[in-house]
Amino acid sequence: PNVPAIMITPICPHSLSFRPIVVPAGVELKIMLSRDARNTAWVSFDGRKRQEICHGDSITITTSCFPVPSICFRDPVNDWFESLSQCLHWNVRKKQNYLSSEEEEF
């Protein structure tokens, strides 16, 4: 949470080689279609309405000068990781239920 950086994460990538990219704050990323692209592309940000990118269009991504406010009850770093752990149920084992006699007949 205290890292001055931008993280770009592809959602539902079509290849395992598409990994999240972390770049330092202050870097300006410019995304454009390849000149030899046969078609247009679509993008969506934060799950909002999708936008079409045509040839000649570009998207510029920069760090905002307005940080995202967050509330930390104790330590900002540990509070953030604890929140992630609870939301994603990391290292939580759920007790498996036994099969009932009705299910065993199938």
Tab-separated table of C-alpha atoms in Angstrom:
chain	number	residue	atom	x	y	z
A	1	PRO	CA	0.000	0.000	0.000
A	2	ASN	CA	2.924	2.388	0.488
A	3	VAL	CA	4.711	1.595	-2.777
A	4	PRO	CA	4.832	4.522	-5.215
A	5	ALA	CA	4.020	2.479	-8.319
A	6	ILE	CA	1.403	1.589	-10.906
A	7	MET	CA	0.330	-2.041	-11.277
A	8	ILE	CA	-1.283	-3.140	-14.517
A	9	THR	CA	-3.015	-6.519	-14.324
A	10	PRO	CA	-4.607	-8.224	-17.327
A	11	ILE	CA	-7.979	-9.740	-16.471
A	12	CYS	CA	-8.777	-13.067	-18.186
A	13	PRO	CA	-5.619	-13.113	-20.320
A	14	HIS	CA	-5.527	-15.489	-23.273
A	15	SER	CA	-1.986	-16.632	-22.492
A	16	LEU	CA	-0.065	-17.529	-19.347
A	17	SER	CA	2.692	-15.133	-20.400
A	18	PHE	CA	0.469	-12.125	-19.613
A	19	ARG	CA	1.564	-11.217	-16.096
A	20	PRO	CA	0.967	-8.151	-13.932
A	21	ILE	CA	3.418	-5.339	-14.600
A	22	VAL	CA	4.645	-2.958	-11.892
A	23	VAL	CA	6.169	0.340	-13.021
A	24	PRO	CA	7.426	3.231	-10.883
A	25	ALA	CA	5.175	6.193	-10.149
A	26	GLY	CA	5.801	9.071	-12.521
A	27	VAL	CA	6.091	6.846	-15.584
A	28	GLU	CA	3.719	7.658	-18.439
A	29	LEU	CA	2.366	4.572	-20.203
A	30	LYS	CA	0.919	5.000	-23.679
A	31	ILE	CA	-1.158	2.151	-25.115
A	32	MET	CA	-1.957	2.041	-28.833
A	33	LEU	CA	-3.026	-0.508	-31.425
A	34	SER	CA	-0.287	-2.024	-33.507
A	35	ARG	CA	-0.064	-0.501	-36.988
A	36	ASP	CA	-0.607	-3.907	-38.552
A	37	ALA	CA	-3.603	-4.779	-36.332
A	38	ARG	CA	-6.432	-6.145	-38.453
A	39	ASN	CA	-9.190	-4.914	-36.181
A	40	THR	CA	-10.031	-2.510	-33.377
A	41	ALA	CA	-9.688	-3.380	-29.683
A	42	TRP	CA	-11.860	-2.945	-26.610
A	43	VAL	CA	-10.803	-1.920	-23.114
A	44	SER	CA	-12.567	-1.655	-19.783
A	45	PHE	CA	-11.352	0.045	-16.606
A	46	ASP	CA	-12.499	-1.117	-13.182
A	47	GLY	CA	-15.281	-3.140	-14.795
A	48	ARG	CA	-16.971	-0.053	-16.200
A	49	LYS	CA	-18.443	0.445	-19.663
A	50	ARG	CA	-16.089	-0.831	-22.345
A	51	GLN	CA	-14.475	1.542	-24.820
A	52	GLU	CA	-13.387	0.843	-28.378
A	53	ILE	CA	-9.840	1.720	-29.433
A	54	CYS	CA	-9.444	2.418	-33.140
A	55	HIS	CA	-6.297	2.917	-35.196
A	56	GLY	CA	-4.688	6.217	-34.212
A	57	ASP	CA	-6.305	6.246	-30.745
A	58	SER	CA	-4.146	6.015	-27.644
A	59	ILE	CA	-4.599	5.610	-23.912
A	60	THR	CA	-2.225	7.369	-21.523
A	61	ILE	CA	-1.851	6.046	-17.980
A	62	THR	CA	-0.155	8.126	-15.282
A	63	THR	CA	-0.056	8.248	-11.503
A	64	SER	CA	-2.727	10.468	-9.994
A	65	CYS	CA	-1.643	13.357	-7.807
A	66	PHE	CA	-4.566	12.440	-5.528
A	67	PRO	CA	-3.856	9.315	-3.452
A	68	VAL	CA	-6.663	6.906	-2.638
A	69	PRO	CA	-7.634	7.534	0.974
A	70	SER	CA	-7.741	4.504	3.223
A	71	ILE	CA	-8.391	3.995	6.901
A	72	CYS	CA	-5.924	1.965	8.925
A	73	PHE	CA	-6.845	1.059	12.461
A	74	ARG	CA	-3.306	0.096	13.449
A	75	ASP	CA	-0.290	-0.350	11.231
A	76	PRO	CA	-1.026	0.610	7.583
A	77	VAL	CA	0.930	-2.284	6.051
A	78	ASN	CA	-0.181	-5.095	8.357
A	79	ASP	CA	-3.760	-3.807	8.341
A	80	TRP	CA	-3.796	-4.011	4.532
A	81	PHE	CA	-2.410	-7.569	4.390
A	82	GLU	CA	-4.759	-8.726	7.134
A	83	SER	CA	-7.703	-7.289	5.200
A	84	LEU	CA	-6.610	-9.131	2.053
A	85	SER	CA	-6.162	-12.364	3.969
A	86	GLN	CA	-9.650	-12.160	5.449
A	87	CYS	CA	-11.351	-11.205	2.180
A	88	LEU	CA	-9.612	-13.870	0.102
A	89	HIS	CA	-9.726	-16.559	2.825
A	90	TRP	CA	-5.996	-17.252	2.529
A	91	ASN	CA	-4.803	-20.274	4.538
A	92	VAL	CA	-8.320	-21.081	5.697
A	93	ARG	CA	-9.223	-24.743	5.642
A	94	LYS	CA	-12.866	-25.625	5.464
A	95	LYS	CA	-13.878	-28.835	7.184
A	96	GLN	CA	-15.194	-31.326	4.644
A	97	ASN	CA	-18.610	-32.827	5.286
A	98	TYR	CA	-19.176	-36.578	5.224
A	99	LEU	CA	-21.341	-38.073	2.513
A	100	SER	CA	-24.859	-38.742	3.712
A	101	SER	CA	-26.391	-42.190	3.269
A	102	GLU	CA	-28.662	-40.854	0.483
A	103	GLU	CA	-25.670	-39.603	-1.522
A	104	GLU	CA	-23.812	-42.897	-1.089
A	105	GLU	CA	-26.538	-44.773	-2.978
A	106	PHE	CA	-25.863	-42.838	-6.180
